[in-house]
Amino acid sequence: MTSTGYSSPQARMGFFTDTSVCIGCKACEVACKEWNAVPAGDGPGTDAAAGMDLLGMSYDNTGGLDANTWRHVAFIEQHVPAAAEPSAPVQAGPATAEDLGMPTVGAPRQGDAQENAGVRWLMSSDVCKHCTHAACLDVCPTGALFRTEFDTVVVQEDICNGCGYCVPACPYGVIGKREGDGRAFKCTLCYDRLGSGLQPACATACPTESIQYGELDELRARAEARRRELHDAGVTEARLYGEDPDDGVGGDGAFFLLLDEPEVYGLPPDPVVTTRDLPAMWRMAALSAAGVVAALVGSLLGRR
Amino acid sequence: MSAEGRPDRTPVTTNDSYYGLPIVKEPAWQQPDVPLYLFLGGVAGVSASMAALARPLGRDALAKLGTVTAATGSVASLGALIHDLGRPARFLYMLRVFKPTSPLSVGSWILAPFSALASMSATSVLTGKFRTVGALAGAVAGILGPAMSTYTAVLLADTATPAWHEAYRELPVVFAGSAMTSAAGVALIALPKRDSAPVSRLAAVGATAELAAAHRLRTRLGIISETYRVGRAGSLLKAVEVLTGAGVALTATGRTSRIARALAGGAYLAAGLCTRFGVYAAGVASTRDPKYVVEPQRERRGRV
């Protein structure tokens, strides 16, 4: 029996997204939209067509995951002192080289402190985490959200009645309600491809193997090996996110290797499935309901 | 960053958020639909229980009013819920499963039978026919009543919305208390002086419970309490204090004129509306600024 309740011979499948090799090409976003026929539609918090608007956030023009964005590449530009950059001067190019906004290499420029500052680029392809304890699935009143034989979490479009409860329940802000359609949509981990032995569209399209699809146990081992490799190479800020089966959501089916704190990438630092506290919530509601009965009896039985 | 030909306006991300974007999604529900659904359900629930108790005590006017209020309120509440769905025609999908992990599933299974029973009882009371069936239906609705007035608090708390989830201990008390004052408010407006003493007592108990719990919301939730103190939520909850206080003051003497009773009843009903809209607004505010997600989670992980 797995932690999600399945007792089938099918191994749990998932994603390991190694952001240290992401080049920000957005092939995953495009492949996802193409395969799943996801409309352009609304960006998060705006009425603008996602991907067709310049958001002024580096090269990120989709903003975040939503009903119409199931893979989202984040672009983070950080000022770092050139001296602190881990990159060895591979090629000591002339200081007058054209700045293309690429990760800086080479010797720091002389004199000006401002000129000495470099920019570090972080790129990361975000996706639904397919939680072990998935709040969206727990709170769905119709059973439209279900857990597949691959231990992924999928919305059945023909069942969803658009109640919208899954949207605020997700601790990562992944699932969204599609304007004009009314129902909730999110990443299916390409449920329709897995059964045919194919990889999800995004993993297939990724040119650097930043997105790796496979059996979750194997991915976890691979991710830990990669983290160690990076630490040995001096990249001590590399850390895994969502790989721990003991975290607040029981571990993610889609987890990450990050190079900074999760919140820098727009991820919650310590997400907890809201239904963990549900028994305590029902107890408080029952106590309050008992209080209503007591207040009614006391008020009505009292003397006129 | 300052390459020639490229304006130096790309914001470099900070260390505590991704361009200040929200992490969790704003509740996907509509206003006023959902706050009204919460308010009407609460009034209906307490009114049904009040009617069920008043009938054997010989308070016929109170029983009749409670029965009619329960039917009207719950049917309107149901209407608001259905109107809020992305696919209203699929409302009955709410009843295709019963899921204790989904407060909306449990709530639908409370609301649907409650509104049917309350409507049967009200029809019987108004037409004078099928009295036994009507009384029985009214009694069962009365038993479901306290649950009607509290399950909505669990509905909100069982989300990743910081201001709602962290308030799961207080919200049921706030909603139950508010439902009692509002149900008493209807009776104060509609009934003669003969019935005003017990409903005034009920209102005073509800007001005390609600205001005490609401005070905890504003003070005990750490940084998240801000969302209940400032902005739209802060104003609405301040109005609740003033309106509820006015209602209690107007009915405190027990010797009140018809006008004073009507004013007090109106103040209680307005306070009930402000409570639901205020709590809803606090939830929305807590999703818009990522600090309400990030800071408590950072503290939980022992890093500040």
Coordinates of C-alpha atoms in Angstrom, one line a residue:
Chain A
M1 CA 0.0 0.0 0.0
T2 CA 1.5 3.4 -1.0
S3 CA 1.1 6.5 1.0
T4 CA -1.6 7.7 -1.4
G5 CA -3.6 4.6 -0.8
Y6 CA -2.9 2.7 -4.0
S7 CA -1.8 -0.9 -3.9
S8 CA -1.1 -1.6 -7.5
P9 CA 2.0 -2.9 -9.2
Q10 CA 2.3 0.4 -11.1
A11 CA 5.1 2.5 -9.6
R12 CA 4.4 6.1 -8.6
M13 CA 5.4 8.4 -11.5
G14 CA 6.5 12.0 -11.2
F15 CA 8.7 14.8 -12.3
F16 CA 12.1 15.9 -11.0
T17 CA 12.8 19.4 -12.3
D18 CA 16.5 20.3 -11.9
T19 CA 16.5 24.0 -12.2
S20 CA 20.3 24.2 -12.2
V21 CA 20.3 23.2 -15.9
C22 CA 17.1 25.1 -17.0
I23 CA 18.0 27.5 -19.8
G24 CA 14.6 29.3 -19.8
C25 CA 13.7 28.2 -23.3
K26 CA 10.0 27.7 -22.5
A27 CA 9.8 24.6 -24.7
C28 CA 7.9 22.9 -21.8
E29 CA 5.3 25.7 -21.8
V30 CA 4.8 25.4 -25.5
A31 CA 4.7 21.6 -25.6
C32 CA 2.2 21.5 -22.8
K33 CA -0.1 24.0 -24.4
E34 CA 0.1 22.2 -27.8
W35 CA -0.4 18.7 -26.5
N36 CA -3.2 19.5 -24.0
A37 CA -4.8 22.1 -26.2
V38 CA -4.7 24.6 -23.4
P39 CA -6.1 28.0 -24.5
A40 CA -4.1 31.2 -24.3
G41 CA -6.6 32.7 -21.9
D42 CA -6.2 34.6 -18.7
G43 CA -3.0 35.2 -16.8
P44 CA -3.1 35.0 -13.0
G45 CA -4.8 38.0 -11.5
T46 CA -5.3 39.7 -14.9
D47 CA -7.6 39.6 -17.8
A48 CA -4.6 39.7 -20.2
A49 CA -3.9 36.7 -22.4
A50 CA -1.2 34.7 -20.8
G51 CA 1.9 34.5 -22.9
M52 CA 0.8 37.3 -25.2
D53 CA 1.5 40.2 -22.8
L54 CA 4.7 41.7 -21.6
L55 CA 4.5 41.5 -17.8
G56 CA 7.8 43.4 -17.2
M57 CA 9.1 40.5 -15.1
S58 CA 12.3 39.6 -16.9
Y59 CA 11.5 37.1 -19.6
D60 CA 8.5 35.8 -17.7
N61 CA 5.3 36.6 -19.6
T62 CA 3.0 34.0 -18.2
G63 CA 3.3 35.1 -14.6
G64 CA 2.4 31.8 -12.8
L65 CA 0.5 28.6 -13.0
D66 CA -3.2 28.8 -13.6
A67 CA -6.1 27.1 -15.4
N68 CA -4.4 28.0 -18.7
T69 CA -0.7 27.7 -17.7
W70 CA 0.3 24.2 -16.6
R71 CA 4.0 24.7 -17.0
H72 CA 5.4 28.1 -16.0
V73 CA 9.0 29.2 -16.4
A74 CA 10.2 31.6 -13.7
F75 CA 13.0 34.1 -14.5
I76 CA 14.8 35.6 -11.5
E77 CA 17.6 38.1 -11.9
Q78 CA 19.7 38.6 -8.8
H79 CA 22.4 41.1 -8.2
V80 CA 25.4 39.3 -6.8
P81 CA 28.8 40.8 -6.1
A82 CA 31.1 39.7 -8.9
A83 CA 33.7 38.5 -6.4
A84 CA 31.2 36.2 -4.8
E85 CA 30.3 34.5 -8.1
P86 CA 31.3 30.9 -8.1
S87 CA 32.2 31.0 -11.8
A88 CA 35.9 30.8 -12.4
P89 CA 37.1 33.2 -15.1
V90 CA 36.7 30.8 -17.9
Q91 CA 37.6 33.3 -20.4
A92 CA 39.0 36.7 -19.3
G93 CA 37.3 38.7 -22.0
P94 CA 37.7 42.4 -22.5
A95 CA 35.7 44.6 -20.2
T96 CA 34.2 46.3 -23.2
A97 CA 32.4 43.1 -24.3
E98 CA 28.8 43.6 -25.3
D99 CA 26.5 42.9 -22.3
L100 CA 23.8 40.6 -23.6
G101 CA 22.2 40.1 -20.2
M102 CA 23.7 36.7 -20.1
P103 CA 25.3 35.2 -16.9
T104 CA 28.4 37.1 -16.4
V105 CA 31.8 35.4 -16.8
G106 CA 35.2 36.8 -16.8
A107 CA 37.2 39.1 -14.5
P108 CA 35.4 41.8 -12.7
R109 CA 35.7 45.2 -14.2
Q110 CA 38.1 47.6 -12.4
G111 CA 37.2 50.6 -10.2
D112 CA 33.5 51.1 -10.2
A113 CA 31.7 49.2 -7.5
Q114 CA 28.5 49.3 -9.5
E115 CA 30.3 47.8 -12.4
N116 CA 31.6 45.0 -10.2
A117 CA 28.1 43.8 -9.5
G118 CA 27.0 40.8 -11.6
V119 CA 23.6 39.3 -12.2
R120 CA 22.8 35.8 -11.4
W121 CA 20.0 34.2 -13.4
L122 CA 17.7 31.6 -11.9
M123 CA 15.3 29.9 -14.2
S124 CA 12.8 27.3 -13.1
S125 CA 9.9 25.4 -14.8
D126 CA 7.1 25.2 -12.2
V127 CA 4.3 22.7 -12.5
C128 CA 1.5 21.0 -10.4
K129 CA 3.2 19.2 -7.5
H130 CA 0.9 16.1 -7.6
C131 CA 1.0 16.0 -3.8
T132 CA 0.9 12.8 -1.8
H133 CA -1.8 14.5 0.4
A134 CA -3.5 16.7 -2.2
A135 CA -5.8 19.4 -0.8
C136 CA -7.5 20.0 -4.1
L137 CA -8.5 16.3 -4.3
D138 CA -9.6 16.2 -0.6
V139 CA -11.9 19.2 -0.8
C140 CA -13.5 18.5 -4.3
P141 CA -17.2 17.8 -3.5
T142 CA -18.0 16.1 -6.7
G143 CA -15.2 13.6 -7.0
A144 CA -14.1 15.3 -10.2
L145 CA -10.5 15.3 -8.9
F146 CA -9.2 11.9 -8.5
R147 CA -5.9 10.0 -8.1
T148 CA -4.8 8.0 -11.0
E149 CA -3.0 4.6 -11.1
F150 CA 0.3 6.6 -11.6
D151 CA -0.4 8.3 -8.2
T152 CA -1.0 11.6 -10.0
V153 CA -3.9 14.0 -9.4
V154 CA -6.2 14.7 -12.3
V155 CA -9.5 16.7 -12.9
Q156 CA -12.3 14.9 -14.8
E157 CA -13.7 17.6 -17.0
D158 CA -17.0 15.9 -17.4
I159 CA -17.6 15.8 -13.6
C160 CA -16.3 19.2 -12.5
N161 CA -19.2 21.6 -11.8
G162 CA -17.0 24.6 -11.3
C163 CA -17.5 25.1 -7.5
G164 CA -14.0 26.5 -7.3
Y165 CA -13.2 24.9 -3.9
C166 CA -9.9 23.4 -5.2
V167 CA -8.6 26.8 -6.1
P168 CA -8.1 28.3 -2.6
A169 CA -7.3 24.9 -1.2
C170 CA -4.1 24.4 -3.1
P171 CA -1.1 25.5 -0.9
Y172 CA 0.9 26.2 -4.1
G173 CA -1.7 28.2 -6.0
V174 CA -1.6 25.9 -8.9
I175 CA -5.1 25.0 -10.0
G176 CA -7.4 27.7 -11.4
K177 CA -10.9 28.2 -12.7
R178 CA -11.0 28.9 -16.5
E179 CA -12.9 32.1 -17.3
G180 CA -15.7 31.6 -19.8
D181 CA -15.6 27.8 -19.2
G182 CA -16.3 27.8 -15.4
R183 CA -14.5 24.6 -14.6
A184 CA -11.1 24.0 -12.9
F185 CA -8.1 22.9 -14.9
K186 CA -4.5 22.0 -14.1
C187 CA -1.6 19.8 -15.1
T188 CA -2.6 16.2 -15.7
L189 CA 1.0 14.9 -15.9
C190 CA -0.2 14.0 -19.4
Y191 CA -2.4 11.2 -18.1
D192 CA -3.3 10.5 -21.7
R193 CA 0.3 9.9 -22.7
L194 CA 1.5 7.8 -19.7
G195 CA -0.9 4.9 -20.5
S196 CA 0.7 4.6 -23.9
G197 CA 4.2 4.5 -22.4
L198 CA 5.0 8.0 -23.5
Q199 CA 6.6 10.7 -21.4
P200 CA 4.7 13.9 -20.6
A201 CA 5.0 16.5 -23.3
C202 CA 7.1 19.0 -21.3
A203 CA 9.7 16.4 -20.3
T204 CA 9.8 15.2 -23.9
A205 CA 10.4 18.8 -25.2
C206 CA 13.0 19.8 -22.5
P207 CA 16.3 20.1 -24.3
T208 CA 18.5 20.0 -21.2
E209 CA 16.8 17.3 -19.2
S210 CA 15.9 19.9 -16.6
I211 CA 12.5 18.2 -16.6
Q212 CA 12.9 14.5 -15.8
Y213 CA 10.0 12.1 -15.8
G214 CA 10.2 8.7 -14.2
E215 CA 9.5 6.5 -11.2
L216 CA 9.4 8.7 -8.2
D217 CA 11.8 6.6 -6.1
E218 CA 14.4 6.6 -8.8
L219 CA 14.0 10.3 -9.4
R220 CA 14.5 11.0 -5.7
A221 CA 17.8 9.0 -5.7
R222 CA 18.9 10.8 -8.9
A223 CA 18.0 14.2 -7.3
E224 CA 20.0 13.5 -4.2
A225 CA 23.0 12.5 -6.2
R226 CA 22.7 15.7 -8.3
R227 CA 22.5 17.8 -5.1
R228 CA 25.6 16.2 -3.7
E229 CA 27.4 16.7 -7.0
L230 CA 26.6 20.4 -7.0
H231 CA 27.6 20.7 -3.4
D232 CA 30.9 19.1 -4.2
A233 CA 31.4 21.6 -7.0
G234 CA 30.9 24.4 -4.6
V235 CA 27.3 25.3 -5.3
T236 CA 26.3 25.0 -1.7
E237 CA 23.0 26.8 -2.2
A238 CA 21.5 23.8 -4.2
R239 CA 18.7 22.2 -2.2
L240 CA 15.8 19.9 -3.0
Y241 CA 12.3 21.1 -2.6
G242 CA 9.2 18.8 -2.2
E243 CA 11.2 15.6 -2.2
D244 CA 10.7 14.9 1.6
P245 CA 7.9 12.3 2.2
D246 CA 7.6 13.8 5.7
D247 CA 6.8 17.3 4.7
G248 CA 3.4 19.0 5.1
V249 CA 1.9 17.5 2.0
G250 CA 3.6 14.1 2.3
G251 CA 6.1 14.8 -0.4
D252 CA 5.4 16.0 -3.9
G253 CA 5.1 13.8 -7.0
A254 CA 6.7 16.7 -8.8
F255 CA 9.7 18.0 -6.9
F256 CA 12.6 20.4 -7.6
L257 CA 16.2 21.2 -7.2
L258 CA 16.5 24.9 -6.4
L259 CA 19.4 27.3 -6.1
D260 CA 17.7 29.7 -3.6
E261 CA 14.9 29.8 -1.0
P262 CA 11.6 28.5 -2.4
E263 CA 9.8 31.9 -1.9
V264 CA 12.3 33.5 -4.4
Y265 CA 10.8 31.2 -7.0
G266 CA 7.2 32.0 -5.8
L267 CA 7.0 28.7 -3.9
P268 CA 5.7 28.4 -0.3
P269 CA 8.5 27.6 2.1
D270 CA 6.6 25.1 4.2
P271 CA 3.3 24.1 2.6
V272 CA 0.8 22.0 4.6
V273 CA -2.2 20.3 3.3
T274 CA -5.2 22.2 4.8
T275 CA -7.1 19.0 5.5
R276 CA -4.5 18.0 8.0
D277 CA -6.4 20.2 10.5
L278 CA -9.8 19.2 9.3
P279 CA -10.7 16.9 12.3
A280 CA -9.9 19.8 14.6
M281 CA -12.1 22.1 12.4
W282 CA -15.0 19.7 12.6
R283 CA -14.6 19.5 16.4
M284 CA -14.7 23.3 16.7
A285 CA -17.7 23.4 14.5
A286 CA -19.5 20.7 16.5
L287 CA -18.7 22.5 19.8
S288 CA -20.0 25.8 18.3
A289 CA -23.2 24.0 17.1
A290 CA -23.6 22.6 20.7
G291 CA -23.2 26.2 21.9
V292 CA -26.1 27.3 19.6
V293 CA -28.3 24.6 21.0
A294 CA -27.4 25.6 24.6
A295 CA -28.0 29.3 23.9
L296 CA -31.4 28.5 22.2
V297 CA -32.6 26.3 25.1
G298 CA -31.4 28.8 27.7
S299 CA -33.0 31.8 26.0
L300 CA -36.3 30.2 25.1
L301 CA -36.9 28.4 28.4
G302 CA -36.1 31.5 30.4
R303 CA -38.9 33.4 32.0
R304 CA -40.8 35.8 29.8
Chain B
M1 CA 21.2 45.0 -16.5
S2 CA 22.4 48.2 -18.0
A3 CA 23.1 47.0 -21.5
E4 CA 23.0 49.6 -24.2
G5 CA 19.7 49.9 -26.0
R6 CA 17.8 48.1 -23.2
P7 CA 16.0 50.2 -20.6
D8 CA 17.2 49.5 -17.1
R9 CA 13.8 48.8 -15.7
T10 CA 13.6 45.1 -15.2
P11 CA 13.0 44.7 -11.5
V12 CA 15.5 42.5 -9.8
T13 CA 13.6 40.1 -7.6
T14 CA 13.9 40.4 -3.9
N15 CA 14.6 37.6 -1.5
D16 CA 11.1 37.1 -0.1
S17 CA 8.8 36.8 -3.1
Y18 CA 8.7 36.4 -6.9
Y19 CA 8.0 39.9 -8.1
G20 CA 5.6 40.3 -5.2
L21 CA 3.1 38.0 -6.8
P22 CA 0.7 36.0 -4.7
I23 CA 1.7 32.4 -3.9
V24 CA -1.8 31.0 -3.1
K25 CA -4.7 31.8 -5.4
E26 CA -7.4 34.2 -4.4
P27 CA -10.7 32.4 -3.6
A28 CA -12.4 31.7 -7.0
W29 CA -15.8 32.5 -5.6
Q30 CA -17.9 35.5 -6.4
Q31 CA -19.1 38.3 -4.2
P32 CA -21.8 38.8 -3.2
D33 CA -22.9 35.2 -3.9
V34 CA -20.7 33.4 -1.4
P35 CA -20.9 35.9 1.5
L36 CA -24.7 35.9 1.1
Y37 CA -24.7 32.1 0.9
L38 CA -22.9 32.1 4.3
F39 CA -25.2 34.7 5.9
L40 CA -28.5 33.2 4.7
G41 CA -27.6 29.7 5.6
G42 CA -26.7 30.8 9.1
V43 CA -29.9 32.7 9.7
A44 CA -31.9 29.9 8.3
G45 CA -30.2 27.3 10.5
V46 CA -30.7 29.1 13.8
S47 CA -34.3 30.1 12.8
A48 CA -35.2 26.4 12.2
S49 CA -33.9 25.3 15.6
M50 CA -35.6 28.3 17.2
A51 CA -38.9 27.3 15.6
A52 CA -38.5 23.7 16.6
L53 CA -38.1 24.7 20.2
A54 CA -40.7 27.4 20.2
R55 CA -43.5 25.1 18.9
P56 CA -43.7 22.8 22.0
L57 CA -43.3 25.9 24.2
G58 CA -46.4 27.3 22.8
R59 CA -44.8 30.3 21.2
D60 CA -46.7 29.9 18.0
A61 CA -45.8 33.2 16.4
L62 CA -42.1 32.6 16.9
A63 CA -42.4 29.0 15.6
K64 CA -44.2 30.2 12.5
L65 CA -41.7 33.0 11.8
G66 CA -38.8 30.7 12.4
T67 CA -40.2 28.1 10.0
V68 CA -40.8 30.6 7.2
T69 CA -37.4 32.3 7.8
A70 CA -35.6 28.9 7.7
A71 CA -37.3 28.0 4.4
T72 CA -36.7 31.4 2.7
G73 CA -33.1 31.7 3.9
S74 CA -32.0 28.2 3.0
V75 CA -33.6 28.3 -0.4
A76 CA -32.0 31.6 -1.1
S77 CA -28.7 30.3 0.3
L78 CA -28.9 27.3 -2.1
G79 CA -29.7 29.7 -4.9
A80 CA -26.6 31.8 -4.2
L81 CA -24.5 28.6 -4.1
I82 CA -25.8 27.4 -7.4
H83 CA -25.4 30.8 -9.0
D84 CA -21.8 30.8 -8.0
L85 CA -21.0 27.5 -9.7
G86 CA -19.0 27.7 -13.0
R87 CA -21.5 25.1 -14.3
P88 CA -24.8 25.7 -12.4
A89 CA -26.6 23.0 -14.4
R90 CA -24.2 20.5 -12.7
F91 CA -25.3 21.4 -9.2
L92 CA -26.6 17.9 -8.5
Y93 CA -23.1 16.6 -9.0
M94 CA -22.6 17.9 -5.5
L95 CA -24.7 14.9 -4.4
R96 CA -23.1 12.2 -6.4
V97 CA -20.6 11.4 -3.6
F98 CA -20.4 12.1 0.1
K99 CA -16.9 13.1 1.1
P100 CA -16.2 13.9 4.8
T101 CA -12.8 15.5 3.6
S102 CA -14.8 18.1 1.6
P103 CA -16.7 20.6 3.8
L104 CA -18.6 21.6 0.6
S105 CA -19.7 18.0 0.1
V106 CA -20.8 17.7 3.8
G107 CA -22.4 21.2 3.5
S108 CA -24.3 20.2 0.4
W109 CA -25.6 17.1 2.1
I110 CA -26.8 19.4 5.0
L111 CA -28.1 22.3 2.9
A112 CA -30.1 20.2 0.4
P113 CA -32.1 18.2 2.9
F114 CA -32.4 21.2 5.2
S115 CA -33.9 23.4 2.6
A116 CA -36.3 20.7 1.4
L117 CA -37.5 20.0 5.0
A118 CA -37.7 23.6 5.9
S119 CA -39.8 24.3 2.8
M120 CA -42.1 21.4 3.6
S121 CA -42.6 22.7 7.1
A122 CA -43.2 26.2 6.0
T123 CA -45.7 25.1 3.4
S124 CA -47.5 23.2 6.0
V125 CA -47.5 26.1 8.5
L126 CA -48.7 28.6 5.9
T127 CA -51.4 26.4 4.4
G128 CA -52.5 24.6 7.6
K129 CA -52.3 21.2 5.7
F130 CA -50.3 18.1 6.4
R131 CA -49.6 19.3 9.9
T132 CA -48.0 16.1 11.2
V133 CA -45.6 15.8 8.3
G134 CA -44.9 19.5 8.5
A135 CA -44.1 19.4 12.2
L136 CA -41.9 16.3 11.7
A137 CA -40.0 18.0 8.8
G138 CA -39.7 21.1 11.0
A139 CA -38.2 19.1 13.9
V140 CA -35.6 17.4 11.7
A141 CA -34.7 20.8 10.1
G142 CA -34.4 22.1 13.7
I143 CA -31.9 19.3 14.4
L144 CA -29.9 20.2 11.3
G145 CA -30.1 23.9 12.1
P146 CA -27.0 24.3 14.3
A147 CA -24.9 22.4 11.7
M148 CA -26.2 24.8 9.0
S149 CA -24.9 27.8 11.0
T150 CA -21.4 26.4 11.6
Y151 CA -20.4 24.2 8.6
T152 CA -19.7 27.3 6.5
A153 CA -16.9 28.2 8.9
V154 CA -15.2 24.9 8.2
L155 CA -15.8 25.5 4.5
L156 CA -13.7 28.6 4.6
A157 CA -11.1 27.3 7.1
D158 CA -10.4 24.2 5.0
T159 CA -8.4 26.2 2.4
A160 CA -4.8 27.4 2.1
T161 CA -6.2 31.0 2.4
P162 CA -4.1 32.2 5.4
A163 CA -6.7 34.4 7.1
W164 CA -9.3 31.6 7.0
H165 CA -7.1 28.5 7.7
E166 CA -5.3 30.0 10.7
A167 CA -8.7 31.2 12.1
Y168 CA -10.2 27.7 12.2
R169 CA -10.7 27.8 15.9
E170 CA -12.4 31.1 15.9
L171 CA -14.5 31.1 12.7
P172 CA -17.1 28.6 13.8
V173 CA -17.8 30.7 17.0
V174 CA -18.0 33.9 14.9
F175 CA -20.4 32.4 12.4
A176 CA -22.6 30.6 15.1
G177 CA -22.7 33.8 17.2
S178 CA -23.5 35.9 14.2
A179 CA -26.2 33.5 13.0
M180 CA -27.9 33.7 16.4
T181 CA -28.0 37.5 16.5
S182 CA -29.2 37.6 12.9
A183 CA -32.0 35.1 13.5
A184 CA -33.0 37.0 16.6
G185 CA -32.9 40.2 14.5
V186 CA -35.6 38.8 12.2
A187 CA -37.8 38.0 15.2
L188 CA -37.2 41.4 16.8
I189 CA -38.4 43.1 13.6
A190 CA -41.4 40.9 12.9
L191 CA -42.8 39.9 16.2
P192 CA -44.7 41.7 18.9
K193 CA -43.3 42.6 22.3
R194 CA -44.6 39.3 23.8
D195 CA -41.7 37.4 22.1
S196 CA -39.0 40.0 22.4
A197 CA -37.5 38.9 25.7
P198 CA -36.2 35.4 24.7
V199 CA -35.0 36.5 21.3
S200 CA -33.2 39.5 22.9
R201 CA -31.5 37.0 25.3
L202 CA -30.5 34.9 22.3
A203 CA -29.1 37.9 20.5
A204 CA -27.1 39.0 23.5
V205 CA -25.5 35.5 23.9
G206 CA -24.7 35.4 20.1
A207 CA -23.3 38.9 20.2
T208 CA -21.0 38.2 23.1
A209 CA -19.7 35.0 21.5
E210 CA -19.1 36.6 18.1
L211 CA -17.4 39.7 19.4
A212 CA -15.1 37.8 21.7
A213 CA -14.1 35.4 18.9
A214 CA -13.7 38.3 16.4
H215 CA -11.5 40.1 18.9
R216 CA -9.2 37.0 18.9
L217 CA -9.1 37.1 15.1
R218 CA -7.8 40.6 15.3
T219 CA -5.2 39.9 17.9
R220 CA -4.1 36.3 18.1
L221 CA -3.1 35.2 14.6
G222 CA 0.2 37.0 14.5
I223 CA 0.9 38.8 11.2
I224 CA -2.3 37.4 9.7
S225 CA -4.4 39.3 12.2
E226 CA -3.5 42.4 10.2
T227 CA -5.9 41.2 7.5
Y228 CA -8.8 41.4 10.0
R229 CA -7.8 44.9 11.3
V230 CA -7.1 46.9 8.2
G231 CA -8.6 47.6 4.8
R232 CA -12.1 46.5 3.8
A233 CA -12.2 43.7 6.3
G234 CA -11.1 46.0 9.1
S235 CA -13.9 48.5 8.3
L236 CA -16.6 45.8 8.0
L237 CA -15.6 44.1 11.2
K238 CA -15.5 47.5 13.0
A239 CA -19.0 48.1 11.7
V240 CA -20.0 44.7 13.2
E241 CA -18.9 45.8 16.6
V242 CA -20.8 49.1 16.4
L243 CA -24.0 47.6 15.0
T244 CA -24.0 44.6 17.3
G245 CA -23.3 46.9 20.3
A246 CA -26.2 49.2 19.2
G247 CA -28.5 46.2 19.0
V248 CA -27.6 45.0 22.4
A249 CA -28.0 48.5 23.9
L250 CA -31.4 49.0 22.3
T251 CA -32.8 45.7 23.7
A252 CA -31.0 45.7 27.0
T253 CA -33.8 47.2 29.1
G254 CA -36.4 44.7 27.9
R255 CA -39.0 47.4 27.8
T256 CA -38.6 48.5 24.2
S257 CA -40.8 50.2 21.8
R258 CA -41.7 48.7 18.4
I259 CA -39.3 51.1 16.7
A260 CA -36.4 50.3 19.1
R261 CA -37.0 46.6 18.4
A262 CA -37.0 47.1 14.7
L263 CA -33.9 49.2 14.8
A264 CA -32.1 46.6 16.9
G265 CA -33.2 43.8 14.6
G266 CA -32.0 45.8 11.6
A267 CA -28.7 46.4 13.2
Y268 CA -28.3 42.7 14.0
L269 CA -29.0 41.7 10.4
A270 CA -26.7 44.4 9.0
A271 CA -24.0 43.2 11.4
G272 CA -24.5 39.6 10.2
L273 CA -24.0 40.7 6.6
C274 CA -20.9 42.7 7.5
T275 CA -19.4 39.7 9.4
R276 CA -19.6 37.5 6.3
F277 CA -18.4 40.1 3.9
G278 CA -15.6 41.2 6.3
V279 CA -14.3 37.6 6.9
Y280 CA -14.4 37.1 3.1
A281 CA -12.5 40.3 2.5
A282 CA -9.8 39.3 5.1
G283 CA -9.4 36.0 3.2
V284 CA -8.9 37.8 -0.1
A285 CA -6.5 40.3 1.4
S286 CA -4.4 37.5 2.9
T287 CA -3.9 35.9 -0.5
R288 CA -2.9 39.1 -2.3
D289 CA 0.3 39.7 -0.3
P290 CA 2.6 36.8 -0.3
K291 CA 4.0 37.8 3.1
Y292 CA 1.0 36.3 4.8
V293 CA 2.0 32.9 3.3
V294 CA 5.7 33.2 3.5
E295 CA 6.3 34.7 6.9
P296 CA 4.3 32.2 9.1
Q297 CA 5.8 29.3 7.1
R298 CA 9.3 30.6 7.5
E299 CA 8.7 30.9 11.3
R300 CA 7.4 27.4 11.3
R301 CA 10.7 26.2 9.8
G302 CA 12.7 28.1 12.3
R303 CA 14.1 30.6 9.9
V304 CA 13.2 34.3 10.1

